[in-house]
CSV table of C-alpha atoms in Angstrom, one decimal:
chain,number,residue,atom,x,y,z
V,1194,MET,CA,172.9,84.6,146.1
V,1195,GLY,CA,169.5,86.3,146.4
V,1196,THR,CA,168.1,84.3,148.6
V,1197,ASN,CA,171.1,84.7,151.2
V,1198,LEU,CA,170.9,88.5,150.6
V,1199,GLY,CA,167.5,88.8,151.5
V,1200,GLY,CA,165.4,85.9,149.8
V,1201,GLY,CA,165.7,87.9,146.7
V,1202,LEU,CA,164.5,91.4,147.9
V,1203,LEU,CA,167.5,92.4,145.7
V,1204,GLY,CA,165.0,92.2,142.2
V,1205,PRO,CA,162.7,94.6,142.9
V,1206,VAL,CA,164.9,96.7,144.5
V,1207,PHE,CA,166.8,97.1,140.7
V,1208,ALA,CA,163.8,96.5,139.1
V,1209,LEU,CA,162.0,100.2,140.5
V,1210,ALA,CA,165.4,102.0,140.4
V,1211,GLY,CA,165.8,101.0,136.9
V,1212,TRP,CA,161.7,101.6,136.4
V,1213,THR,CA,162.7,105.1,138.2
V,1214,GLY,CA,165.4,105.3,135.6
V,1215,CYS,CA,163.2,104.9,132.8
V,1216,VAL,CA,160.8,108.2,133.8
V,1217,LEU,CA,163.8,110.3,134.5
V,1218,LEU,CA,165.0,109.4,131.0
V,1219,LEU,CA,161.1,109.8,129.5
V,1220,ILE,CA,161.9,113.5,131.1
V,1221,ALA,CA,164.6,113.5,129.1
V,1222,PHE,CA,162.7,112.7,125.9
V,1223,ARG,CA,159.3,114.6,126.5
V,1224,ARG,CA,161.4,117.7,127.2
V,1225,LEU,CA,164.1,117.5,124.2
V,1226,ARG,CA,160.9,116.8,121.6
V,1227,ALA,CA,159.2,120.0,123.1
V,1228,GLY,CA,161.9,121.9,123.1
V,1229,PHE,CA,163.0,121.4,119.2
V,1230,ARG,CA,159.2,121.8,118.8
V,1231,GLY,CA,158.8,125.1,119.9
V,1232,ASP,CA,156.6,124.0,122.5
V,1233,VAL,CA,158.6,125.5,125.9
V,1234,HIS,CA,161.0,127.8,125.6
V,1235,VAL,CA,164.6,126.6,127.9
V,1236,ARG,CA,164.0,129.3,130.5
V,1237,ALA,CA,160.7,126.9,132.2
V,1238,PHE,CA,163.3,124.4,132.5
V,1239,ALA,CA,165.2,127.1,134.8
V,1240,LEU,CA,163.3,125.9,138.4
V,1241,GLY,CA,162.6,122.3,137.8
V,1242,GLU,CA,159.2,122.9,136.2
V,1243,ASP,CA,157.2,125.6,134.9
V,1244,ALA,CA,153.6,126.2,134.1
V,1245,SER,CA,154.5,126.7,130.1
V,1246,GLU,CA,156.1,123.4,130.0
V,1247,PRO,CA,153.5,120.9,127.6
V,1248,LEU,CA,151.1,118.6,129.9
V,1249,PRO,CA,153.4,115.2,128.8
V,1250,ALA,CA,157.0,116.8,130.1
V,1251,ARG,CA,155.1,118.2,133.0
V,1252,LEU,CA,153.1,114.6,133.8
V,1253,ALA,CA,156.8,113.0,133.6
V,1254,ASN,CA,158.5,115.5,135.7
V,1255,ARG,CA,156.1,115.0,138.5
V,1256,ASN,CA,156.0,110.9,138.2
V,1257,TYR,CA,159.6,110.9,138.5
V,1258,MET,CA,159.7,113.3,141.4
V,1259,ASN,CA,157.2,110.7,143.1
V,1260,LEU,CA,159.1,108.2,142.1
V,1261,LEU,CA,161.7,109.3,144.9
V,1262,GLU,CA,158.9,110.2,147.5
V,1263,LEU,CA,157.4,107.6,149.2
V,1264,PRO,CA,159.0,105.1,147.2
V,1265,VAL,CA,162.6,105.2,149.9
V,1266,LEU,CA,160.3,103.6,152.5
V,1267,PHE,CA,160.9,100.8,150.3
V,1268,TYR,CA,163.8,100.4,149.5
V,1269,VAL,CA,164.6,101.1,153.3
V,1270,ALA,CA,162.3,98.4,154.1
V,1271,CYS,CA,164.0,95.9,151.8
V,1272,LEU,CA,167.7,97.0,152.8
V,1273,MET,CA,166.6,96.5,156.4
V,1274,ALA,CA,164.7,93.1,155.6
V,1275,MET,CA,168.6,92.0,153.6
V,1276,MET,CA,171.0,93.1,156.4
V,1277,ILE,CA,168.9,90.8,159.3
V,1278,GLY,CA,167.8,87.9,157.1
V,1279,ARG,CA,164.6,88.4,156.8
V,1280,GLY,CA,163.5,88.5,153.2
V,1281,THR,CA,160.9,85.8,153.3
V,1282,PRO,CA,158.9,85.0,150.4
V,1283,ALA,CA,156.1,86.8,152.2
V,1284,MET,CA,157.8,90.2,151.8
V,1285,VAL,CA,159.5,89.3,148.6
V,1286,GLY,CA,156.5,88.7,147.3
V,1287,LEU,CA,154.8,92.3,148.7
V,1288,ALA,CA,158.4,93.8,147.4
V,1289,TRP,CA,157.2,92.3,143.6
V,1290,LEU,CA,153.7,93.7,143.4
V,1291,TYR,CA,154.6,96.9,145.4
V,1292,VAL,CA,156.7,97.4,142.9
V,1293,ALA,CA,154.4,96.5,140.0
V,1294,LEU,CA,151.8,99.1,141.6
V,1295,ARG,CA,154.5,101.7,141.2
V,1296,MET,CA,155.1,100.6,136.8
V,1297,ALA,CA,151.5,100.9,136.7
V,1298,HIS,CA,151.0,103.6,138.6
V,1299,SER,CA,153.1,105.3,136.4
V,1300,LEU,CA,151.8,104.6,133.3
V,1301,VAL,CA,148.5,105.5,134.5
V,1302,HIS,CA,150.0,108.7,135.5
V,1303,VAL,CA,152.6,109.5,132.6
V,1304,THR,CA,149.8,107.9,129.9
V,1305,TYR,CA,146.2,108.7,130.3
V,1306,ASN,CA,146.7,110.3,133.7
V,1307,HIS,CA,142.5,109.5,135.3
V,1308,VAL,CA,143.1,110.6,138.8
V,1309,MET,CA,140.6,108.0,140.6
V,1310,HIS,CA,142.7,105.3,138.1
V,1311,ARG,CA,146.0,107.2,139.9
V,1312,PHE,CA,145.5,107.6,143.4
V,1313,ALA,CA,143.5,103.8,143.4
V,1314,VAL,CA,146.5,101.8,142.1
V,1315,PHE,CA,148.3,104.6,144.7
V,1316,ALA,CA,146.9,103.8,147.7
V,1317,VAL,CA,146.6,100.2,147.1
V,1318,SER,CA,150.3,100.6,146.7
V,1319,ASN,CA,150.4,102.2,150.4
V,1320,GLY,CA,149.1,99.2,151.1
V,1321,VAL,CA,151.6,97.1,150.2
V,1322,LEU,CA,154.5,99.9,151.3
V,1323,VAL,CA,152.8,99.1,154.6
V,1324,LEU,CA,152.7,95.7,154.9
V,1325,MET,CA,156.1,95.3,154.1
V,1326,TRP,CA,156.6,97.2,157.1
V,1327,VAL,CA,154.4,95.4,159.4
V,1328,LEU,CA,155.5,91.9,158.5
V,1329,LEU,CA,159.3,93.5,159.2
V,1330,GLY,CA,158.4,94.9,162.5
V,1331,LEU,CA,156.5,91.6,163.3
V,1332,GLN,CA,159.3,89.5,162.3
V,1333,VAL,CA,162.2,92.3,164.3
V,1334,PHE,CA,160.2,92.6,166.8
V,1335,GLY,CA,158.1,89.3,167.4
V,1336,ARG,CA,161.1,87.6,167.8
V,1337,ALA,CA,163.1,89.9,170.5
V,1338,GLY,CA,162.5,87.7,173.2
V,1339,ALA,CA,163.0,84.2,171.4
């Protein structure tokens, strides 16, 4: 069924959505832990994020927001490719690579948070996303006259 719906693109879409849910659960865990330890008052979360919030909770929250920003273009590219039947093996491979890189980015971000490591993974993931869009564009517009 996955092949008929875009060459297996549903797998990476669900994987990234699931990963985003895991990071959301991490926020809840870190915020609850900080609250029960008395490291932060519940008022610190009134506007979503506060400087008094412990760093691990802030990092998880920031990473979650990051997973809701640029990956929107990933979801759109995958859904477009599925809709028009262009879920080629190359597109599927790039989609899985993108998911792996976003997961690596998250892991760096919410653990040791080395900025240059995080930036490198982020930059490569963005390059993969651009390649997905270029490939999709070539598949759509390169065959427009055919």
